[in-house]
Coordinates of C-alpha atoms in Angstrom, one line a residue:
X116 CA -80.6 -32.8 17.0
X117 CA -83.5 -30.8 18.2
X118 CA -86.4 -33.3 19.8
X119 CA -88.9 -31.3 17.0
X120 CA -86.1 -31.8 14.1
X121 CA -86.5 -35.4 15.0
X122 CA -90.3 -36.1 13.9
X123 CA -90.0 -36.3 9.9
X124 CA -88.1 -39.2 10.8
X125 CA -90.4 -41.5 12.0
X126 CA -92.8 -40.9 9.1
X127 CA -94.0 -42.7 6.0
X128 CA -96.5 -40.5 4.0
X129 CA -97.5 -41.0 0.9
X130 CA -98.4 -38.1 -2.2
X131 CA -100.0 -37.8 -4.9
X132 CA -98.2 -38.4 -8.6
X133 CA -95.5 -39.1 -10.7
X134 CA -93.1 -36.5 -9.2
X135 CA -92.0 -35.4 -5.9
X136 CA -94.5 -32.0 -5.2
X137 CA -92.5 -29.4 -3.1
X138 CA -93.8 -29.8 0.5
X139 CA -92.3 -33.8 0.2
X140 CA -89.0 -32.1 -1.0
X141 CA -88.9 -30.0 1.9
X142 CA -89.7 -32.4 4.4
X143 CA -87.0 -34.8 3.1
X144 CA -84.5 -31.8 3.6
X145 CA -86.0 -32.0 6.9
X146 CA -84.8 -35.2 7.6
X147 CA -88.1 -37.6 6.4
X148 CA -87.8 -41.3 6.9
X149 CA -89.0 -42.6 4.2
X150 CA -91.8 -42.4 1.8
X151 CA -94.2 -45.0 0.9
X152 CA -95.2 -45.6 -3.0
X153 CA -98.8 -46.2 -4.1
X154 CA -100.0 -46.9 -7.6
X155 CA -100.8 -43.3 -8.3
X156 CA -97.1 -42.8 -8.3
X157 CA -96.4 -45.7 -10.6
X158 CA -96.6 -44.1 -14.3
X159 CA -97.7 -47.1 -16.4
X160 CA -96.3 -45.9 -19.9
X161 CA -93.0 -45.8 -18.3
X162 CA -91.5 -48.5 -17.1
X163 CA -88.5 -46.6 -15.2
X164 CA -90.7 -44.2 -14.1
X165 CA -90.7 -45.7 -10.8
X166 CA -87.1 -46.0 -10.6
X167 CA -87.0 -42.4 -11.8
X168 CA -88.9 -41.1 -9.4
X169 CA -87.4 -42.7 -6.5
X170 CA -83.6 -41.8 -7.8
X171 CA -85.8 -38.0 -7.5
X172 CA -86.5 -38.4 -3.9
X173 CA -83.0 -39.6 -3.0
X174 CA -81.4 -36.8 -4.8
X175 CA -82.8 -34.8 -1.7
X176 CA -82.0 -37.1 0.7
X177 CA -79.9 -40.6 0.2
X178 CA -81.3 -42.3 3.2
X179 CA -84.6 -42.1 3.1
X180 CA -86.2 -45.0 2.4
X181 CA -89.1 -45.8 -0.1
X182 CA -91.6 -48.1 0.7
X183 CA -94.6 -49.9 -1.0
X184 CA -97.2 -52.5 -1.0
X185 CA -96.0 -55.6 -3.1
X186 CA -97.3 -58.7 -1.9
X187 CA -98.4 -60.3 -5.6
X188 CA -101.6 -61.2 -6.2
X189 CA -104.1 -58.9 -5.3
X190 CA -102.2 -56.5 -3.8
X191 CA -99.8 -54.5 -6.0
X192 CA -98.6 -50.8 -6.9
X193 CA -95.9 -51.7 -9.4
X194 CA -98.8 -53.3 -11.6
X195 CA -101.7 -51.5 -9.9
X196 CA -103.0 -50.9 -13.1
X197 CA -103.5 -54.1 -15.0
X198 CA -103.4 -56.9 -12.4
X199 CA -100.2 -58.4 -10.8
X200 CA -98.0 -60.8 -12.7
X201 CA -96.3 -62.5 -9.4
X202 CA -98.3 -65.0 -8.0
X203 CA -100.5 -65.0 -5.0
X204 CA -99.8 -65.9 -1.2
X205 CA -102.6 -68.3 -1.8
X206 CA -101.1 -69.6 -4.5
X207 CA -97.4 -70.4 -3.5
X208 CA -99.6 -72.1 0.1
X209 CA -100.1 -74.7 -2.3
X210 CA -97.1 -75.9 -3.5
X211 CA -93.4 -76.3 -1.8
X212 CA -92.1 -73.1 0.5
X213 CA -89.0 -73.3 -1.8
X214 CA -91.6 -71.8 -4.7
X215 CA -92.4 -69.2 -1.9
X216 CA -88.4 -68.3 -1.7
X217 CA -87.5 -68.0 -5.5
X218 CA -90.7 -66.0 -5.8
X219 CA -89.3 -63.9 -3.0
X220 CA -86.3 -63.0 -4.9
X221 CA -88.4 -62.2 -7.8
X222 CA -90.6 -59.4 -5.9
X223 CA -87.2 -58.4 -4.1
X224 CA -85.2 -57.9 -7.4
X225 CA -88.8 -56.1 -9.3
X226 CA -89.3 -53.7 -6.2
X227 CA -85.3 -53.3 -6.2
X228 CA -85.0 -52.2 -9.7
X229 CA -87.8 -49.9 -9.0
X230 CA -85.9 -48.2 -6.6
X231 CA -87.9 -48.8 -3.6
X232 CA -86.1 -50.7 -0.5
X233 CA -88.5 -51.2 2.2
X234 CA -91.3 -54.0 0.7
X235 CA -94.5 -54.3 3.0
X236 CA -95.3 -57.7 2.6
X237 CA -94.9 -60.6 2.7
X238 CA -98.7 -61.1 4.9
X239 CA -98.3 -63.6 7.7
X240 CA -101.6 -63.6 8.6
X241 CA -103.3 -67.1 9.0
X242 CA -106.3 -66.9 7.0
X243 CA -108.8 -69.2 8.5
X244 CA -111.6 -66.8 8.9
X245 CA -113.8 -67.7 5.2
X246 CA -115.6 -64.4 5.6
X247 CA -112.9 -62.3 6.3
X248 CA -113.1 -59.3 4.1
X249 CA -109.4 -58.0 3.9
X250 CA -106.7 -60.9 3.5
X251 CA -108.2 -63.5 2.0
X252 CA -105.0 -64.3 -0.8
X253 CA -103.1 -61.9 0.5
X254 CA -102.5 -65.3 3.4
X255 CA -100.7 -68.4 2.8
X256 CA -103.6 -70.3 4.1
X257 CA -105.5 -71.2 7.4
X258 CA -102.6 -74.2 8.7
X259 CA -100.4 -71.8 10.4
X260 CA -97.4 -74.0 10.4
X261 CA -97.7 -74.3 7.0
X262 CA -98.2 -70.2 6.5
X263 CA -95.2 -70.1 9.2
X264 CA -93.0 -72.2 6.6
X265 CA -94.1 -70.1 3.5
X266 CA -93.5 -66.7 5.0
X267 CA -90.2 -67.5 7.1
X268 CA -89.3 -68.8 2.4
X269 CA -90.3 -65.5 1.4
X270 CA -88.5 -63.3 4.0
X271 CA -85.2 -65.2 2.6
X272 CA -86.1 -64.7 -1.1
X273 CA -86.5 -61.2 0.0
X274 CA -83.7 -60.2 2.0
X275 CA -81.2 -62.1 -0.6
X276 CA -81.5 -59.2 -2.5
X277 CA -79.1 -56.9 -1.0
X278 CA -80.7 -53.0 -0.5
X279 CA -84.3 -54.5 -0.1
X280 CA -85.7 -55.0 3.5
X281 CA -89.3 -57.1 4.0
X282 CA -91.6 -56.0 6.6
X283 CA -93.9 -58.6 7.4
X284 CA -97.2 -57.6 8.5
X285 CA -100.0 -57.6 10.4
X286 CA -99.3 -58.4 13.9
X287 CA -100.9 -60.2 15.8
X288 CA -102.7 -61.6 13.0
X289 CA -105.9 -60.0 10.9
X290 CA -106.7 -63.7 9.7
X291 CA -109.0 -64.6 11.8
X292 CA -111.1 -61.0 11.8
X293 CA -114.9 -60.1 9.8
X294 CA -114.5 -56.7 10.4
X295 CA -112.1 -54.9 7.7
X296 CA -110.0 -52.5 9.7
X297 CA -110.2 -50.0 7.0
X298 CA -113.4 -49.5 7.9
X299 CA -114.1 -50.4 11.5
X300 CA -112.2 -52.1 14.3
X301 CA -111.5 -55.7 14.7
X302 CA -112.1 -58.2 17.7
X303 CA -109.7 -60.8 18.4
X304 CA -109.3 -63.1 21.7
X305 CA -106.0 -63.7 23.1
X306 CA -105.7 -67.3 22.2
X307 CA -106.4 -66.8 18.5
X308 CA -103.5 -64.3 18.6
X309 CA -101.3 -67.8 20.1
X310 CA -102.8 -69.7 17.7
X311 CA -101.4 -67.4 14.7
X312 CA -98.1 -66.7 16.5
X313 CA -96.1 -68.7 14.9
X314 CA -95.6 -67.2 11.4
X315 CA -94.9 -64.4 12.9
X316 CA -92.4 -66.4 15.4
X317 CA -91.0 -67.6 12.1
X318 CA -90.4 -64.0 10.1
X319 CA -88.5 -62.8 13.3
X320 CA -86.3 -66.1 13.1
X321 CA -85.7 -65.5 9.7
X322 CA -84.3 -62.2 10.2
X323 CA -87.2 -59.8 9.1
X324 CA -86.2 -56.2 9.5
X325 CA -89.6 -54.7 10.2
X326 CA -93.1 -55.7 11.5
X327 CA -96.6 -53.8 10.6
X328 CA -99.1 -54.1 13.4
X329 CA -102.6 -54.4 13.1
X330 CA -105.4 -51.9 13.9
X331 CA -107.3 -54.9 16.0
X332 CA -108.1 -54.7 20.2
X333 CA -107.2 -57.8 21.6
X334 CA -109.3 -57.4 25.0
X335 CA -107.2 -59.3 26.9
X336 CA -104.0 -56.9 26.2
X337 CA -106.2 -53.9 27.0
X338 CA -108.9 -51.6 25.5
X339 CA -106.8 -49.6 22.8
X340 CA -106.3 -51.1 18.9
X341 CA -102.5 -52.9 19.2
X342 CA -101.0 -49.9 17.2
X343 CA -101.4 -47.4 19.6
X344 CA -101.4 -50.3 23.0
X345 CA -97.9 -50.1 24.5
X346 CA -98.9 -53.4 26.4
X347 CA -99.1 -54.9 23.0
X348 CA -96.1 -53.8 21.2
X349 CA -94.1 -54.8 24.2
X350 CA -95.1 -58.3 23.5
X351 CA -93.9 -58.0 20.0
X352 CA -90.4 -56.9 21.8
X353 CA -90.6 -59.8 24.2
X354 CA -90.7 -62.2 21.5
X355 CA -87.5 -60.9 20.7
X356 CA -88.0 -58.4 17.5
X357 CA -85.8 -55.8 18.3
X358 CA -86.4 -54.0 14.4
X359 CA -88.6 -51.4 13.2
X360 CA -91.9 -51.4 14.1
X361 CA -94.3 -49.8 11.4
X362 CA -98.0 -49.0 11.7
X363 CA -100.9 -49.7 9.3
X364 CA -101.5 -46.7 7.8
X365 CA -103.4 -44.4 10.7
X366 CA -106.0 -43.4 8.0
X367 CA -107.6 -46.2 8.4
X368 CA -111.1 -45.9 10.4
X369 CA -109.8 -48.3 12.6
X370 CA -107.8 -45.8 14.5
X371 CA -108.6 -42.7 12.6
X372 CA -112.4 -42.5 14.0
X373 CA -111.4 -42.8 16.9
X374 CA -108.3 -40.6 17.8
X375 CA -107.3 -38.6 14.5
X376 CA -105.0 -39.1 12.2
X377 CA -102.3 -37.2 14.4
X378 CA -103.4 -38.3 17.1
X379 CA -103.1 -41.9 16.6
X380 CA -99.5 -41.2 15.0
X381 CA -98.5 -39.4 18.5
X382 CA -100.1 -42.5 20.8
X383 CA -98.6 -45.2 18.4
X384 CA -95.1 -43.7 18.7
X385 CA -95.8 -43.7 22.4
X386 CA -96.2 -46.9 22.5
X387 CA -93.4 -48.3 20.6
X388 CA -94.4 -48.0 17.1
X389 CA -90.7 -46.5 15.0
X390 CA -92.7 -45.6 11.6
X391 CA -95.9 -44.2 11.4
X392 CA -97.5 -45.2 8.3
X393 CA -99.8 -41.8 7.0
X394 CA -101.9 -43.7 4.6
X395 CA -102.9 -44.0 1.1
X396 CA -103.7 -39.6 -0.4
X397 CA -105.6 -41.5 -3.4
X398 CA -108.2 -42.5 -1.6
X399 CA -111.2 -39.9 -1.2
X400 CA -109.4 -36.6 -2.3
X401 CA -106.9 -36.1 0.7
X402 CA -104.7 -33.4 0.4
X403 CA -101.3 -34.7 1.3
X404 CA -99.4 -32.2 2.6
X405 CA -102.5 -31.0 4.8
X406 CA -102.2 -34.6 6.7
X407 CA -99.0 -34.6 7.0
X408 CA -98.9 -31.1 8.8
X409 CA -101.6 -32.0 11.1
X410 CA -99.7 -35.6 12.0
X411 CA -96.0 -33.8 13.0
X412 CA -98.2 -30.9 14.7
X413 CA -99.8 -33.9 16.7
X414 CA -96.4 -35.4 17.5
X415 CA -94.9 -32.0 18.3
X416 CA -97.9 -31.2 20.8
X417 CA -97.5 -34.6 22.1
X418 CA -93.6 -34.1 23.0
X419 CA -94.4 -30.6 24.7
X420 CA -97.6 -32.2 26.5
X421 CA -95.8 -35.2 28.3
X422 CA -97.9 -37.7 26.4
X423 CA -94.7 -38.7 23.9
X424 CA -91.7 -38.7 25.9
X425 CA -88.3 -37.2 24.3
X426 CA -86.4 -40.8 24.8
X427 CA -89.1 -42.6 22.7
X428 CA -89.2 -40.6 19.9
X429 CA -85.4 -40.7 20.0
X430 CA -84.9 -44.3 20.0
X431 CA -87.6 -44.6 17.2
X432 CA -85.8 -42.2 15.0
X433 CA -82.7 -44.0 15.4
X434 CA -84.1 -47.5 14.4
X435 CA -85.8 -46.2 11.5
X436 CA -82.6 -44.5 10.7
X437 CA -80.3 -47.9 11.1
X438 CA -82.6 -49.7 8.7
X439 CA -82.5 -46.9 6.4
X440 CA -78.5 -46.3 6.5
X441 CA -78.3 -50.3 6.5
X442 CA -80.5 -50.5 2.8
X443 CA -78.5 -47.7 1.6
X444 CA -75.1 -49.2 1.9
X445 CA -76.5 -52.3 0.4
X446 CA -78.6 -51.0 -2.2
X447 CA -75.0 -49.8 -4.0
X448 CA -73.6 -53.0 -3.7
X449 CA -76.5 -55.3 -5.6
X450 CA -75.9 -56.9 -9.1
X451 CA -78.6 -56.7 -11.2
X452 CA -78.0 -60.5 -12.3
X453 CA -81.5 -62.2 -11.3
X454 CA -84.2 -62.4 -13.6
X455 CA -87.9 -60.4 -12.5
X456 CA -89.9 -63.1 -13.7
X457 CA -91.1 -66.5 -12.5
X458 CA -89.5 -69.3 -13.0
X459 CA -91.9 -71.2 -15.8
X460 CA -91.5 -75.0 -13.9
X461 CA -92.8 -72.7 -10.2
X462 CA -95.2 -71.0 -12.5
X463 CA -96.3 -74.9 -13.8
X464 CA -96.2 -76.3 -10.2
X465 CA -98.9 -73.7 -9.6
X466 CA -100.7 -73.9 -12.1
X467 CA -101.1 -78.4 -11.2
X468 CA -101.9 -77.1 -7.3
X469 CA -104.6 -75.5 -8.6
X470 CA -106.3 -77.7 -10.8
X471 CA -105.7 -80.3 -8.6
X472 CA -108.0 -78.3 -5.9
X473 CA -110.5 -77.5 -8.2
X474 CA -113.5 -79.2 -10.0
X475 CA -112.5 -80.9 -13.1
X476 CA -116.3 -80.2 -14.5
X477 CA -116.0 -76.2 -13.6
X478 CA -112.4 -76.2 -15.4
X479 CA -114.0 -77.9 -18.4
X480 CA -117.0 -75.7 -18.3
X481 CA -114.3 -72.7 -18.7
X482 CA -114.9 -73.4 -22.4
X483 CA -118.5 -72.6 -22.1
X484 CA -119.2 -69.5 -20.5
X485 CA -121.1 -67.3 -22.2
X486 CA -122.0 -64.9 -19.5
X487 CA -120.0 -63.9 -16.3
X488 CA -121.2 -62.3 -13.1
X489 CA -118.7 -60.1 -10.6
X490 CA -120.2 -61.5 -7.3
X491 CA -118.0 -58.6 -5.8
X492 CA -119.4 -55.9 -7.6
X493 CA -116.3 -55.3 -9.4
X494 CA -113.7 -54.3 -6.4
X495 CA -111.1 -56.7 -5.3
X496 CA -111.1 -58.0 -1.2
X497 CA -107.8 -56.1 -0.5
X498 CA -109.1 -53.1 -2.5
X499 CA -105.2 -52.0 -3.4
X500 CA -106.1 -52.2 -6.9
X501 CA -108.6 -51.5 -9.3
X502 CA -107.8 -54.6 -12.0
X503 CA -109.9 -57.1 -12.4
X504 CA -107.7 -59.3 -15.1
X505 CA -109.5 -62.8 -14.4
X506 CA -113.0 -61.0 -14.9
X507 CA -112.2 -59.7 -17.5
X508 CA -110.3 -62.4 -19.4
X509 CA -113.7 -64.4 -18.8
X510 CA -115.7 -61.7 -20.4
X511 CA -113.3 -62.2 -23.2
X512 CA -113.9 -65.8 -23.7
X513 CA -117.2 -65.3 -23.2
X514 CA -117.4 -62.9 -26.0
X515 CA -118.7 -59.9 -24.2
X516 CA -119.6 -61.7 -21.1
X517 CA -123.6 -60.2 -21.2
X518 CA -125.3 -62.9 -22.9
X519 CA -127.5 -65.5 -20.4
X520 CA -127.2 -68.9 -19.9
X521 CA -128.1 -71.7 -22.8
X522 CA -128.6 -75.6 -22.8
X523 CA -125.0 -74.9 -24.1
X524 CA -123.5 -72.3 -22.0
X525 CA -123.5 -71.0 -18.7
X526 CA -122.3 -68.5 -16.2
X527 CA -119.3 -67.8 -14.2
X528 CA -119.8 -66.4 -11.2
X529 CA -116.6 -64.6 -10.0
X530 CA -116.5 -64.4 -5.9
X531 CA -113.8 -64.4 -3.3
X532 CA -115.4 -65.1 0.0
X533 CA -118.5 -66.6 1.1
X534 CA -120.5 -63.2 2.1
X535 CA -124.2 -62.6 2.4
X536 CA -124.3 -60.7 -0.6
X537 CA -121.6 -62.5 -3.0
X538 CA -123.9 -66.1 -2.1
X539 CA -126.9 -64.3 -3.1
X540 CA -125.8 -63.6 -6.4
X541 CA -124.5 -67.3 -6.6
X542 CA -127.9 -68.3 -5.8
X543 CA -129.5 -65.8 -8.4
X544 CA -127.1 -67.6 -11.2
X545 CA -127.7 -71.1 -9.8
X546 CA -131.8 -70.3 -10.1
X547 CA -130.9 -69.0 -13.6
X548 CA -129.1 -71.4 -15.5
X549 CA -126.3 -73.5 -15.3
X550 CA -122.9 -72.0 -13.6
X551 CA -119.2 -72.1 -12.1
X552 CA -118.1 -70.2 -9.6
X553 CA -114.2 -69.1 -10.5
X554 CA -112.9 -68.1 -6.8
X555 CA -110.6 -65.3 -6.5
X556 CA -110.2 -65.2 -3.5
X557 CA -108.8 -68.0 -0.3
X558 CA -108.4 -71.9 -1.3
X559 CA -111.2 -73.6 -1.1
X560 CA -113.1 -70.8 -0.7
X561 CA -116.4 -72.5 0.6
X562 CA -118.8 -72.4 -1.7
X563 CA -121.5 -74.9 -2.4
X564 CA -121.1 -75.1 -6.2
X565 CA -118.7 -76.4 -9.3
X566 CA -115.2 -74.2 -8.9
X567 CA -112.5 -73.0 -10.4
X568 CA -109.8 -72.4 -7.6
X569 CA -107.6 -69.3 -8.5
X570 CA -106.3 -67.8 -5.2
X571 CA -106.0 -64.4 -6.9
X572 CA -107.7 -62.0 -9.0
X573 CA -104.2 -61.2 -11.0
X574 CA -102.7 -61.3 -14.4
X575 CA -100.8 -64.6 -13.2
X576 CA -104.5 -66.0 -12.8
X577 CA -106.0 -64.7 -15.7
X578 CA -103.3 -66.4 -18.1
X579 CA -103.9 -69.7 -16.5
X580 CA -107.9 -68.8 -17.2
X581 CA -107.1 -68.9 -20.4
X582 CA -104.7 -71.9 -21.0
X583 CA -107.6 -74.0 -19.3
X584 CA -110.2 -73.0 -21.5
X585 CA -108.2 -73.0 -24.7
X586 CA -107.3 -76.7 -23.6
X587 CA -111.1 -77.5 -23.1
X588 CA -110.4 -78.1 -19.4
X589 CA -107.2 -78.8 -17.7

């Protein structure tokens, strides 16, 4: 195969829609690796849609594989729309790891039927950063044994599902970060990337197929973001991951602003990275196929210019290829015989954890709230969708949700970190009247208040919301 033939392979775009648009089919015919699903592709009236369209994209080419962002919680495509139904990382960091593993098989068996094979999640990031603007729930908590334990559960649930591979992300660790690398490039010292190690450690141990690095500069393994640091990825391979390596998406500001789209596709490849990870077309108007052209021209210019050299790109193809060929073969082997929902006594187990770690007066005061208050400003911390169900299922209890505060009622105050801003509008309720904070976001949370510990902003959340408050409390 011609080293320029080779390229579409180690690529995971994304597009725009319900249907595959021509320039997709044509680079699949060129040999594409996979594809990666966002909630734009997801057509909510249609519930095989998915399925559908992913059956659509192997029609062209069997192998590829098709990817997506599933972690419950906050973060979801197949529910983008109205909040996810799974339960949180957060969440399951409460109760047993087993509850982490049948979960595990729940996502495997949802994104399976949905035809997509390659699941980025689960998050093994230890969260114990409280203003951390980007994992928050998406972790299993701050203890990283105990995240180690809960991601090592869910990388079984996962890969019991034959045709379905987990890629657990983001190395090193984005846990203990302030900076969201969407946005602008993280800081991390080399001893809080040992300290969070070990879930990691665990995933790898566990069999994981694939890891997603992290856009963040640890100084001590050079100047460059880990993505595109060959110093860094070779640590990954030292700690005896020998599986695909996939990038963040290379949108992201975090390399983008720096060295372009392409070019931060050609210098991760060159330093180790198999899949290159194009990035989300939703998000401000890009044109698809324009990006993709300008990463493979990147890549092609980096082959002829020395800077990408013919035996990496090679070896990446092929291990992208293996996984791809090895979730083929399986996906035509797996029985449909496990349920997509969660199991009602891990669903209860939960729902205890969580009451247990919140304040009995803010549950009870549930039944009270005749005004509520998006300290967020109505976008979620991972931003992957635009749902707000526990907002919104307060608003509904509170009639509206746009009354004030009364000798009888009062406020909730929905946050999910401890930011400048989201405290000030605490403090603005606090001043005004009586109020609860219901937090979304990381367990405890750290907020000086009454709370209502969710661990999500989600549909699973929202439904407990409302079984507290129809029960006066817990």
């Amino acid at each position: 195969m011609d080293l320029e033939e080779l390229v579409p392979g180690v690529l995971l775009p994304g597009f725009a829609g319900p249907v595959v648009p021509e320039w997709l089919r044509a680079e699949l015919e060129r040999g594409l690796g996979g594809v990666c699903l966002f909630a734009g592709n997801v057509d909510a009236a249609d519930p095989d849609g998915t399925a559908v369209l992913a059956a659509a994209i192997r029609a062209v080419r069997p192998s590829t594989l098709v990817a997506a962002d599933e972690e419950g919680g906050v973060v979801t495509r197949l529910e983008g729309r109205e909040g996810s139904t799974l339960p949180s990382p957060a969440q399951l960091g409460l109760v047993a790891p087993d509850v982490a593993e049948r979960v595990g098989v729940v996502l495997a068996e949802r994104v399976r039927r949905a035809g997509i094979d390659l699941v980025l999640a689960p998050s093994a990031d230890v969260n114990d950063n409280p203003d951390n603007p980007v994992i928050g729930a998406r972790s299993f908590g701050a203890d990283p044994h105990e995240v180690a334990t809960r991601v090592a559960a869910t990388v079984r649930g996962i890969r019991s599902r034959r045709g379905v591979a987990a890629c657990v992300k983001h190395w090193p660790g984005h846990g203990d970060t302030d900076v969201d690398s969407h946005r602008g490039l993280p800081t991390i010292p080399a001893a809080t990337a040992a300290r969070h190690a070990e879930p990691f450690e665990a995933a790898i141990a566990a069999g994981v197929p694939a890891v997603m690095t992290a856009h963040i500069v640890v100084p001590e393994w050079g100047a460059e973001p880990v993505t595109v640091n060959p110093d860094a990825i070779a640590r990954l391979r030292a700690a005896g991951f020998d599986g695909v390596v996939v990038t963040d998406a290379v949108d992201m500001a975090a390399i983008a602003a720096t060295y372009g789209i392409g070019g931060g596709a050609a210098r991760a490849l060159a330093a180790g990275a198999d899949l290159v990870c194009l990035g989300n077309p939703e998000l401000g108007g890009i044109d698809a196929a324009a990006q993709y052209a300008e990463v493979v021209d990147a890549i092609v210019a980096a082959v002829h210019d020395g800077h990408l050299a013919p035996e990496r790109l090679r070896e990446a193809h092929d291990r992208v290829a293996r996984l791809a060929a090895g979730t083929s073969a399986a996906r035509s082997s797996a029985p449909a015989d496990v349920s997509v929902e969660v199991d009602p006594a891990d669903a209860r187990a939960i729902e205890i954890a969580l009451a247990a770690a919140s304040d009995p007066s803010a549950v009870a005061g549930l039944a009270r709230i005749v005004r509520v208050v998006d300290a967020r400003g109505g976008a979620t911390q991972a931003a992957a969708t635009r749902a707000v169900p526990v907002a919104d299922a307060l608003r509904g209890l509170a009639g509206g949700g746009n009354g004030s505060a009364t000798a009888h009622g009062l406020t909730a105050v929905v946050a999910d970190r401890p930011s400048a801003v989201q405290l000030g509008v605490l403090a603005d309720a606090q001043a005004a009247g009586e109020c609860i904070v219901v937090n979304v976001g990381a367990v405890p949370g750290g907020f000086d208040a009454a709370v209502v510990q969710l661990g999500a902003d989600s549909v699973f959340s929202a439904g407990i919301v409302r079984a507290w408050a129809a029960k006066g409390g817990r």
